[in-house]
Coordinates of C-alpha atoms (C1' of nucleotides) in Angstrom, one line a residue:
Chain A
X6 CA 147.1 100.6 144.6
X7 CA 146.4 103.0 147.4
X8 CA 148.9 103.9 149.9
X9 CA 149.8 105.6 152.3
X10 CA 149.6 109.8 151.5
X11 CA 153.1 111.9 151.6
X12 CA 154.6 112.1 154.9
X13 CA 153.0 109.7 156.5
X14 CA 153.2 106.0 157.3
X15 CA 152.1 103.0 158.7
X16 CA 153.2 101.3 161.9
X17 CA 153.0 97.9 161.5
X18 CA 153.9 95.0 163.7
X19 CA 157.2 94.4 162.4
X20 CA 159.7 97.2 162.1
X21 CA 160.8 98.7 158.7
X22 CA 164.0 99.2 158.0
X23 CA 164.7 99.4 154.2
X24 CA 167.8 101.3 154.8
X25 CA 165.6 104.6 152.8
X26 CA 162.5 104.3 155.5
X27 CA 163.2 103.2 159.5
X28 CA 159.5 102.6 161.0
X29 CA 159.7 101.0 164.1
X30 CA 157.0 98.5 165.0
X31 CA 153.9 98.9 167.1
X32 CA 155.8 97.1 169.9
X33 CA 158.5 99.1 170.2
X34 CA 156.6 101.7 169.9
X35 CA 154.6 100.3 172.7
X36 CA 157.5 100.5 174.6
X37 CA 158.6 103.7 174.0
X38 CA 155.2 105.5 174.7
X39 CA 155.2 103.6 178.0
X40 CA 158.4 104.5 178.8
X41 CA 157.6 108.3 177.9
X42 CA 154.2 108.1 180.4
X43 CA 155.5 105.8 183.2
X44 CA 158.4 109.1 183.6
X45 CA 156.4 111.7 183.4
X46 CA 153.3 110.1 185.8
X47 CA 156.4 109.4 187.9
X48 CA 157.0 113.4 188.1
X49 CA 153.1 113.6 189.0
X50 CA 151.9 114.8 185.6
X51 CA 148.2 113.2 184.4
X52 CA 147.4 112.6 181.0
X53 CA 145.3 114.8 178.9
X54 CA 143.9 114.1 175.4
X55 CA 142.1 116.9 173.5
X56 CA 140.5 116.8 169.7
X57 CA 143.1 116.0 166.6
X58 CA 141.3 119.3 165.2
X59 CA 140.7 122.9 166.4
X60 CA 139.1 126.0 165.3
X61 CA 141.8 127.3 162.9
X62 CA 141.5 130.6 165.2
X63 CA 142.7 129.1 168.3
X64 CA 145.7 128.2 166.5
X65 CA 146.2 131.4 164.7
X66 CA 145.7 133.2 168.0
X67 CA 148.0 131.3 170.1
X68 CA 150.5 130.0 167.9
X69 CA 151.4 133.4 166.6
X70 CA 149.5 135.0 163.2
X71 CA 153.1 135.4 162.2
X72 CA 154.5 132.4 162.4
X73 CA 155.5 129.6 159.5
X74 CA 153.1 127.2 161.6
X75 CA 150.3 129.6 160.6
X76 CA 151.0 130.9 157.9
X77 CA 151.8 128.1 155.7
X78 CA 152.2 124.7 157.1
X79 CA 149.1 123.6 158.6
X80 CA 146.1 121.2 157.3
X81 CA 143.1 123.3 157.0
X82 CA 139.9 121.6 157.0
X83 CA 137.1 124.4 155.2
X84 CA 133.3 123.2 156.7
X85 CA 130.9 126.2 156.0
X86 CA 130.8 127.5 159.3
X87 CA 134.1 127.3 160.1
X88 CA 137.6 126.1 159.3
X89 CA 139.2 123.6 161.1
X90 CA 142.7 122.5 161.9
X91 CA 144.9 119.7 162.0
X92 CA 146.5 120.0 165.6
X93 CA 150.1 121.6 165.0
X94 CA 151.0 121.0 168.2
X95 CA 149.3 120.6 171.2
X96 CA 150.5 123.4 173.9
X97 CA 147.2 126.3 172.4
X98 CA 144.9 122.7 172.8
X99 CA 145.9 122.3 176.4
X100 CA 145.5 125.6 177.2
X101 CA 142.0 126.0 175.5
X102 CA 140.6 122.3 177.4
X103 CA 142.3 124.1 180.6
X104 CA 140.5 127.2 180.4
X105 CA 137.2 125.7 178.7
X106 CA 136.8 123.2 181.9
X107 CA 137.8 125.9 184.4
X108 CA 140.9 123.0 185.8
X109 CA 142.4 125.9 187.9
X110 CA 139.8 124.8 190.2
X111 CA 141.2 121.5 190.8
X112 CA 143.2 123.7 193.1
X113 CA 147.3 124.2 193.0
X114 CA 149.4 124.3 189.6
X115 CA 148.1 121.7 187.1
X116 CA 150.7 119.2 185.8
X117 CA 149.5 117.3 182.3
X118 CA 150.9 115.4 180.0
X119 CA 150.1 114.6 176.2
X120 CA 150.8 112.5 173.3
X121 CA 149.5 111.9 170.3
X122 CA 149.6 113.4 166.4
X123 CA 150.3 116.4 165.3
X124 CA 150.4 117.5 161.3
X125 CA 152.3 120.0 159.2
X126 CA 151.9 120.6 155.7
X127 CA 155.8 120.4 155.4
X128 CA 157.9 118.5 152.4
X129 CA 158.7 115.3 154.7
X130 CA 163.0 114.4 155.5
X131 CA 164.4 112.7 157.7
X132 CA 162.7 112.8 160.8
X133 CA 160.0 115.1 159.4
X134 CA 157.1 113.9 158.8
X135 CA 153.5 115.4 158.0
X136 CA 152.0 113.3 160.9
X137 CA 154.1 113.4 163.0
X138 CA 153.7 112.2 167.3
X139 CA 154.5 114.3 170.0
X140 CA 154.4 114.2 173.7
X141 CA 155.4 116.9 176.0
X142 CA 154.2 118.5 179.4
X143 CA 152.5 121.4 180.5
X144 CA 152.8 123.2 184.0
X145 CA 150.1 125.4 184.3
X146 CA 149.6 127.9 187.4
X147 CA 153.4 127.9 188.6
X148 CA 155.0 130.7 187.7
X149 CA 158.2 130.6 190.3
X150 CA 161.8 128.9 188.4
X151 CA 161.2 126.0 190.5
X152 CA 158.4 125.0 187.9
X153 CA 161.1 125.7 184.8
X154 CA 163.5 123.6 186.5
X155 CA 160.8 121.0 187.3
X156 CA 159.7 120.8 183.5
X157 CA 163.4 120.9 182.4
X158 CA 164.0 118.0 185.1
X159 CA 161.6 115.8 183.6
X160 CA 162.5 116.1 180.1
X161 CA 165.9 115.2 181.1
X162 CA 165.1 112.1 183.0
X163 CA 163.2 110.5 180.3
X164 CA 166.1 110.5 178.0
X165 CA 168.3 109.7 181.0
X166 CA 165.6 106.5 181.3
X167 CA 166.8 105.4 177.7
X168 CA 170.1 106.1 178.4
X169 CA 170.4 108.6 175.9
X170 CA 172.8 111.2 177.5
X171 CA 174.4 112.3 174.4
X172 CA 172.5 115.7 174.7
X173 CA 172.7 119.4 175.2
X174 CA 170.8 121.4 176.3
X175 CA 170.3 125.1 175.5
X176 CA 169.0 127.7 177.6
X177 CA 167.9 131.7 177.2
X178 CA 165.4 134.2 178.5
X179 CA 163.2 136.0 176.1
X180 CA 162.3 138.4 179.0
X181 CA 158.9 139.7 180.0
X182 CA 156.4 142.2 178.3
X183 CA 159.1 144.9 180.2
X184 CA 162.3 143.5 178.0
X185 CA 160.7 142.3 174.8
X186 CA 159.9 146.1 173.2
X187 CA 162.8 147.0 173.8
X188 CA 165.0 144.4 173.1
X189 CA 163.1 144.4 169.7
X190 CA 163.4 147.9 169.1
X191 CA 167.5 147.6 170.2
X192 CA 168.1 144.7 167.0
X193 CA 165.9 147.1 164.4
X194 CA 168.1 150.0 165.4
X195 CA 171.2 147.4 165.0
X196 CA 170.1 145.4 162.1
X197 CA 168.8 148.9 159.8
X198 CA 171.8 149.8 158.7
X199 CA 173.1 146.8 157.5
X200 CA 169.1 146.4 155.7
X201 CA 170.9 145.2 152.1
X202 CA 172.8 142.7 153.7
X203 CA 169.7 140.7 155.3
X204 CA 167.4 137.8 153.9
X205 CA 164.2 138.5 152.5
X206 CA 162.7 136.5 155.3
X207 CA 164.9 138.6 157.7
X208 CA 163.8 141.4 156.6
X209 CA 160.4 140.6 157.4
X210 CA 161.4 139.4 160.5
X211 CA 162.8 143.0 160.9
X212 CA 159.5 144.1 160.7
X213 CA 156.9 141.3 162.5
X214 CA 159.6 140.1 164.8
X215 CA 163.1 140.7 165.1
X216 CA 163.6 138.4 167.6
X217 CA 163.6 135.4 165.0
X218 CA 166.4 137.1 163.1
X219 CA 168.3 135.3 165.9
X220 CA 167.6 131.9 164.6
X221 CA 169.1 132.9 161.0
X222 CA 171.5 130.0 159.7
X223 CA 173.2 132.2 156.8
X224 CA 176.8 133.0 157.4
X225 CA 176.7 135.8 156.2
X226 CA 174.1 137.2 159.2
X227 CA 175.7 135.3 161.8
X228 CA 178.4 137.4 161.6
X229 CA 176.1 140.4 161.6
X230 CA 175.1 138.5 164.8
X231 CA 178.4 138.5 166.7
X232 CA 177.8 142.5 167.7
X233 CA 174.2 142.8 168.1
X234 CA 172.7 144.0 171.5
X235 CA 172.4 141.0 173.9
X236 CA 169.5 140.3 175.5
X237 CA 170.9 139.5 179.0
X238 CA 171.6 143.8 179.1
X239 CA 168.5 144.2 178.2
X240 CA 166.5 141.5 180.5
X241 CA 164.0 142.9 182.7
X242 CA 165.4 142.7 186.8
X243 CA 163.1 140.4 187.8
X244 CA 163.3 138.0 184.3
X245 CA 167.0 138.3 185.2
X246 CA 166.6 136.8 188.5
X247 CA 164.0 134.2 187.4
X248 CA 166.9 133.3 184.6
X249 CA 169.0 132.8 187.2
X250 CA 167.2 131.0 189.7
X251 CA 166.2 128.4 187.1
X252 CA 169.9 128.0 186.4
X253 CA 170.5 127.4 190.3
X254 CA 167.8 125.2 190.2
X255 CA 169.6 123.0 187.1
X256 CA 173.2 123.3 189.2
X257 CA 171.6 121.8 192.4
X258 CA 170.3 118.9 190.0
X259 CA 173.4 118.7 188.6
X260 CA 171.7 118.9 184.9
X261 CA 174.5 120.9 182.8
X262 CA 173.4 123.7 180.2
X263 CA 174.4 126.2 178.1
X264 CA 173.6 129.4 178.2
X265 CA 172.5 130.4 174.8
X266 CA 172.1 134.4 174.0
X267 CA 171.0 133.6 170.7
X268 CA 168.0 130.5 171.1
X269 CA 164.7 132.3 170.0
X270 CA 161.8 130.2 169.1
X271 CA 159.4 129.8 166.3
X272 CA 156.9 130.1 168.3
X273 CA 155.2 133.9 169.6
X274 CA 153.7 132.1 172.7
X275 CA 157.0 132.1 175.0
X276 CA 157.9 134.8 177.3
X277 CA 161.0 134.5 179.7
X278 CA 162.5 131.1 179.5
X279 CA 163.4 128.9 176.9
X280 CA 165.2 125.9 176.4
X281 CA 165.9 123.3 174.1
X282 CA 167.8 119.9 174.1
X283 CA 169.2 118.5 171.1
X284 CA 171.3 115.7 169.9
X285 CA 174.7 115.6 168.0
X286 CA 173.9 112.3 165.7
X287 CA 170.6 113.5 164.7
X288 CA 171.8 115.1 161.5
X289 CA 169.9 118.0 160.5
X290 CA 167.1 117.5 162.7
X291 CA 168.7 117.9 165.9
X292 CA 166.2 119.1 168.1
X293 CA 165.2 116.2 170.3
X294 CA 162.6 118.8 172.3
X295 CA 161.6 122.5 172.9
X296 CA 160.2 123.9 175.5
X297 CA 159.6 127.2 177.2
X298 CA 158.0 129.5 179.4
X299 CA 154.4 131.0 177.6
X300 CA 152.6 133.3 180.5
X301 CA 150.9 135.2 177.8
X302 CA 149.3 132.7 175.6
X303 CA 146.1 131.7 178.5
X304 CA 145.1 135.0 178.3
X305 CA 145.4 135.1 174.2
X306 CA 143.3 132.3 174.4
X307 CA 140.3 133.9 176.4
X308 CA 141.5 133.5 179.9
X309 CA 140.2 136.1 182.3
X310 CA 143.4 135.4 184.7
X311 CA 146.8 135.3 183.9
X312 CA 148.0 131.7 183.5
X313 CA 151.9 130.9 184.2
X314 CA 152.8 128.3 182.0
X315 CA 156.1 126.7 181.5
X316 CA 156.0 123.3 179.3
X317 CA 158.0 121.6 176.4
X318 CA 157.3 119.0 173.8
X319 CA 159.3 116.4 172.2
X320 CA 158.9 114.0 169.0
X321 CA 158.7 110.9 169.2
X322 CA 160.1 109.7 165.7
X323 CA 163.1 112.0 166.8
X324 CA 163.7 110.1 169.9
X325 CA 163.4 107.0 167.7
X326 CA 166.5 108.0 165.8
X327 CA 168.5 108.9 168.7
X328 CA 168.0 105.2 170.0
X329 CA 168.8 104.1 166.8
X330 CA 172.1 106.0 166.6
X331 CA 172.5 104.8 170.2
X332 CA 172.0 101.1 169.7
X333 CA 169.5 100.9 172.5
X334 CA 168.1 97.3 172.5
X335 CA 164.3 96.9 172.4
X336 CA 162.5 94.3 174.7
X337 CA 162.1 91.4 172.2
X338 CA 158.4 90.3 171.3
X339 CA 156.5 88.0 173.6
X340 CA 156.6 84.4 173.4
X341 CA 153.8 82.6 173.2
X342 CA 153.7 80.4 176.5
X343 CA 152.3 77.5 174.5
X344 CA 151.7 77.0 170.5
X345 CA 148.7 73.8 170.0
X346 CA 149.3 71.0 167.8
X347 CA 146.4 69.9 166.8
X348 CA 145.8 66.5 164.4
X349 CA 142.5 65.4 162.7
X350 CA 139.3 66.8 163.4
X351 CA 138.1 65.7 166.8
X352 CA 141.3 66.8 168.3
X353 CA 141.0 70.8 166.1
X354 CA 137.5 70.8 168.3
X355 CA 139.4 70.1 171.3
X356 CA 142.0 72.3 170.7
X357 CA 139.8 75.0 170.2
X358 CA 138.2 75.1 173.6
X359 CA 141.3 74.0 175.4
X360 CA 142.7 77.0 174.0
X361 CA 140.3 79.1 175.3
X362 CA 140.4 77.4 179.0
X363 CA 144.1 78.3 179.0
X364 CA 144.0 81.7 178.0
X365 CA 141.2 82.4 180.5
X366 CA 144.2 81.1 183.4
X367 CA 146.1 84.2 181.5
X368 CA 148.8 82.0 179.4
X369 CA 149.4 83.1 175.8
X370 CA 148.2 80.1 173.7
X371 CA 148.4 80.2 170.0
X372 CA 146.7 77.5 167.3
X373 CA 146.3 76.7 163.7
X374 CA 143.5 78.2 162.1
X375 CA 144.2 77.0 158.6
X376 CA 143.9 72.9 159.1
X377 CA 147.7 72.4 158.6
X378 CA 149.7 69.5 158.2
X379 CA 152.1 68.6 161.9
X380 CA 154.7 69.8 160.4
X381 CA 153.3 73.3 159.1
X382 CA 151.8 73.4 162.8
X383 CA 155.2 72.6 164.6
X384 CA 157.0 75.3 161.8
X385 CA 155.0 77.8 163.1
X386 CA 154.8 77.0 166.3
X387 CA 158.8 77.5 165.9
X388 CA 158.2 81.0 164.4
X389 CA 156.0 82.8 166.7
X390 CA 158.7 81.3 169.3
X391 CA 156.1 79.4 171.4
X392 CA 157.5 78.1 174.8
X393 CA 156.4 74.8 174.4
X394 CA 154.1 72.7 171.9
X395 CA 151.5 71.2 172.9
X396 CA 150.6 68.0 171.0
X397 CA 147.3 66.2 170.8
X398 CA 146.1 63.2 168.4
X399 CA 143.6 60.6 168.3
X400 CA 146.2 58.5 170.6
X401 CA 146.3 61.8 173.2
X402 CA 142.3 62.1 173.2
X403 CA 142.1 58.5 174.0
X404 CA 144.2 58.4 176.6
X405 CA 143.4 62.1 177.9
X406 CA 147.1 62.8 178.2
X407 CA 148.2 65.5 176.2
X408 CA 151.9 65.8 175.0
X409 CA 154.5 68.9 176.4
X410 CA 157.2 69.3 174.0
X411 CA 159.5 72.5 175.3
X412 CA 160.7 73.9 172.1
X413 CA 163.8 74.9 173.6
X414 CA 165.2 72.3 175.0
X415 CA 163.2 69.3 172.5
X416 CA 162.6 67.6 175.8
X417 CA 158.4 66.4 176.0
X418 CA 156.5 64.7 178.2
X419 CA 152.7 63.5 178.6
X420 CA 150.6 65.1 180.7
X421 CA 147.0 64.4 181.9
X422 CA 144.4 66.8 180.1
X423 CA 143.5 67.6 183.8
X424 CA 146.9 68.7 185.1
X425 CA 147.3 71.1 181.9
X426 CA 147.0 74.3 183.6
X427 CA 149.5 73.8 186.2
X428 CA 151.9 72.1 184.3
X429 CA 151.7 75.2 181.6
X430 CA 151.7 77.5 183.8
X431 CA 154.8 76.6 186.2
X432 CA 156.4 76.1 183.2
X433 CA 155.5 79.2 181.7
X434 CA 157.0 80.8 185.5
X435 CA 160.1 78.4 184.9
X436 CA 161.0 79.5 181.7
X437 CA 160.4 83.5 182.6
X438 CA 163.5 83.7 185.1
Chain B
rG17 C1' 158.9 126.7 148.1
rA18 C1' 164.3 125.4 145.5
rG19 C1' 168.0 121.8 144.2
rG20 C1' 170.7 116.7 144.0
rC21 C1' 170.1 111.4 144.2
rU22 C1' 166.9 107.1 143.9
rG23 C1' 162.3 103.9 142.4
rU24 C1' 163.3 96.0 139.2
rA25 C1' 159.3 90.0 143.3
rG26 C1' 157.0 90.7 150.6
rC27 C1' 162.6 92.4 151.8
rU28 C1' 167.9 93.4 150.0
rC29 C1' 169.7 93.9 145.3
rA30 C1' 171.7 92.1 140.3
rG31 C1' 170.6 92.6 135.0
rU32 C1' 169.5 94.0 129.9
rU33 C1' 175.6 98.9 125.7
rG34 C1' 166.9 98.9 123.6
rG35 C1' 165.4 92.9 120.8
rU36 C1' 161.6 86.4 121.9
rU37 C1' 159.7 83.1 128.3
rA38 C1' 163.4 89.6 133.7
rG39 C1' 167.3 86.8 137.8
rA40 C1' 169.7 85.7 142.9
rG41 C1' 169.6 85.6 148.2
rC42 C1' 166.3 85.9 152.3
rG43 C1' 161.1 85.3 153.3
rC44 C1' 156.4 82.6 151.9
rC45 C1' 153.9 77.7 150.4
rA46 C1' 154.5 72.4 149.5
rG47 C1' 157.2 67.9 149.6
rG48 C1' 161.8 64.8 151.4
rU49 C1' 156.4 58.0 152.9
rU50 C1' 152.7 56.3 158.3
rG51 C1' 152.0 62.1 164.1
rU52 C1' 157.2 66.3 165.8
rG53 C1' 159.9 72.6 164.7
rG54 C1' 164.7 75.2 164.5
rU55 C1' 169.7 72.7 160.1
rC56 C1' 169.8 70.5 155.1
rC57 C1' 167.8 69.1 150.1
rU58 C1' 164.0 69.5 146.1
rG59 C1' 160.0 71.9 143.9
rG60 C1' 156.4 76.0 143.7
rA61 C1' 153.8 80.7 144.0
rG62 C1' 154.9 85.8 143.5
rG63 C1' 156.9 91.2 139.2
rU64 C1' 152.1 95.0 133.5
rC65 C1' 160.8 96.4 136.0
rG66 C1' 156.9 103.6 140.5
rU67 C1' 152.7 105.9 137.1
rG68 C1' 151.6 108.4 132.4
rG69 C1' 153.2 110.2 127.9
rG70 C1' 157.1 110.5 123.9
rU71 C1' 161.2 108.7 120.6
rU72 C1' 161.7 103.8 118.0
rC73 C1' 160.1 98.3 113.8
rA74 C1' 160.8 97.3 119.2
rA75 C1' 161.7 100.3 126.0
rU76 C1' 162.2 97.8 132.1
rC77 C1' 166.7 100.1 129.8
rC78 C1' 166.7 106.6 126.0
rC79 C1' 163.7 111.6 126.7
rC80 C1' 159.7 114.4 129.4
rA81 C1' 156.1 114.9 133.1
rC82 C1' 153.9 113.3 137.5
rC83 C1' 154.1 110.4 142.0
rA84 C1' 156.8 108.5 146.1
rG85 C1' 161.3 108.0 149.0
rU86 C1' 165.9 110.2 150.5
rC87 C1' 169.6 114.2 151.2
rU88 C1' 170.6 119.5 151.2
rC89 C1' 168.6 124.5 151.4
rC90 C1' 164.4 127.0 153.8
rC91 C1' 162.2 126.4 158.4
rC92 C1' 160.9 124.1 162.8
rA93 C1' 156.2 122.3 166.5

RNA sequence: GAGGCUGUAGCUCAGUUGGUUAGAGCGCCAGGUUGUGGUCCUGGAGGUCGUGGGUUCAAUCCCCACCAGUCUCCCCA
């Protein structure tokens, strides 16, 4: 039997929960993909879909050569002029349509939005998957803290929106071209002596970029950590004031933060500020969304002119579990307005185009296909949760009064084959409030 | 990439201290007389017991490998 290849999955319409997988269903996740765009089109940001593959070298150049992303968790596709790329993520895409379509001439900073699948060639967990879905926002041609705080904002109110306010969020500067060299050379000056007590991975870190040894989760090195160099005495005047502002900007909103010396990311792209917002009952994925400022990455990617960027991206299967652990309540599943019981031939055929005379006055209407016995046809009428049933026999065509049962309340009447529409549809409206 | 745990019907699980036809609940299908669902009763379909090797007279049960899921480490988009 096939199935479905590691670290992925299928949405289907009903939502798995086998206690070892949790899929939600395509409804809810309907729902929350609406939720996710209605927010940030409400913060003026316009949707932007780019290719599920790249050139490997867009990734490799704006991503980072260094990086894990790079180095060892992407999907490569080899074609014989060139290898291909399974989207990592989607900030180096956004940057490349930007600069390939010349949008900086739509005038002003450009505010998009995205969402869609993105791969790594990881061992799945919780959480983790190889396909995985992400949406996220990028600010492009801003590069005053009003735009941080603007990005920050957003990505606050749409977890706000599902009432998920269980969150922290972390905040740094990585400084500007000024303060990274010699921030960088400040931790290998620290961090040589103490050479035999560092990761291999650190090590090379050491070397590529210290910056990451930041991010180390050993004990051992975290204490190392508590008298390294800072990077706030190190921050470049004007990162320093652009750190600041943005924190202003988050006080005004009344958005509360921490101020986090040590938050580096993965990622070589960002320059100044960074953020991140994470969750407490997320277990070891905690990370609900990253985000950051990366003012260096249009021109990595071919831009002639400097491109400000600030932007962040979130998963969706991440926000999934936070609702979980939340007990938020999806919207249940549309009722059908009315379920047709049809009996014998003659009244299948009238069914049939009734059916499609209702649905073209927008009701949901819903049928047997399968020639069914009454009662199969009332069953199921009762399963997809149909409104009403509506009941037609020989005696019914005869007469050209068709019979209303409301499958709530087991109340029916007959109603003339002409007055159908109406009496469908007001009860339809009735049944709504 | 490393380690732990798990893998029996569509779902949740029981079971065989290795031995003829592998069970339950839910779900599904059909009935409970002539055209009425949600409750109830009866019956039925559905599993090569994750896959492939090995040990054995005999394996779903023991051993190994692989695959998948899950958790931890690593890391993080």
């Amino acid at each position: 039997m096939f199935q479905t290849i590691r670290g992925t999955f299928d949405i289907l319409p009903d939502t798995q929960d086998s206690g070892s997988q949790f899929v939600p269903g395509s409804a809810n996740w309907q729902h929350v993909e609406g939720r996710v765009r209605e927010v940030m089109s409400r913060f003026g940001f316009e949707e932007i879909r780019t290719p599920t593959m790249e050139p490997l070298k867009l990734i490799a150049r704006g991503v980072g050569q260094t990086t894990d992303i790079v180095q060892k968790e992407m999907f490569v596709v080899q074609r014989s002029d060139e290898d291909y790329v399974l989207r990592p993520e989607m900030t180096a895409p956004v940057m490349r349509a930007y600069i390939q379509h010349s949008l900086a001439q739509r005038g002003g900073a450009q505010r998009f939005y995205y969402l869609g699948p993105c791969f790594r060639a990881e061992r799945p967990q919780k959480g983790r998957f190889r396909q995985f879905h992400q949406f996220g926002i990028e600010l492009l041609g801003a590069d005053g803290p009003r735009a941080d705080a603007e990005a920050i904002a957003c990505l606050l109110a749409i977890y706000d929106s599902f009432g998920i306010s269980e969150t922290r969020l972390r905040i740094n500067s990585l400084g500007d071209a000024e303060t990274r060299p010699k921030y960088c050379e400040a931790l290998r000056d620290y961090f040589e002596p103490f050479r035999d007590k560092l990761s291999e991975t650190s090590l090379q870190r050491l070397e590529a970029n210290p910056l990451r040894i930041l991010d180390t989760k050993s004990p051992e090195e975290r204490t190392l950590l508590t008298d390294a160099p800072r990077i706030s005495n190190y921050l470049s005047s004007s990162s320093r004031t652009h750190l600041d502002e943005v924190k202003e900007h988050l006080d005004d909103l009344r958005i509360p933060y921490f101020e986090d010396e040590l938050l580096v990311r993965g990622i070589d792209y960002y320059t100044g500020v960074v953020f991140e917002l994470e969750s407490d009952d997320l277990g070891s994925q905690s990370a609900l969304a990253a985000g950051g400022r990366y003012d260096g990455l249009g021109e990595d990617v071919g831009s002639k002119q400097p491109v400000p960027a600030i932007g962040w991206a979130a998963g969706i299967e991440r926000l999934f579990l936070a609702l979980q652990a939340s007990g938020y309540s999806f919207p249940e599943r549309e009722r059908p307005d009315v379920y047709i019981v049809a009996l014998g031939h003659e009244s299948q055929k009238w069914a049939f185009a009734e059916a499609q005379r209702l649905r073209a006055a927008a009701l949901h209407v819903e049928f047997d296909l399968l020639g069914r016995s009454m009662k199969a046809q009332m069953k199921e009428a009762n399963r997809q949760r149909a409104r009403v049933a509506l009941i037609v026999g020989e005696t019914e065509l005869a007469s050209q009064r068709a019979i209303i049962r409301d499958l709530d309340t087991s109340e029916q009447k007959e109603v003339e084959f002409g007055e159908l529409i109406n009496a469908l549809q007001s009860h339809s409206e009735h049944s709504d409030s």
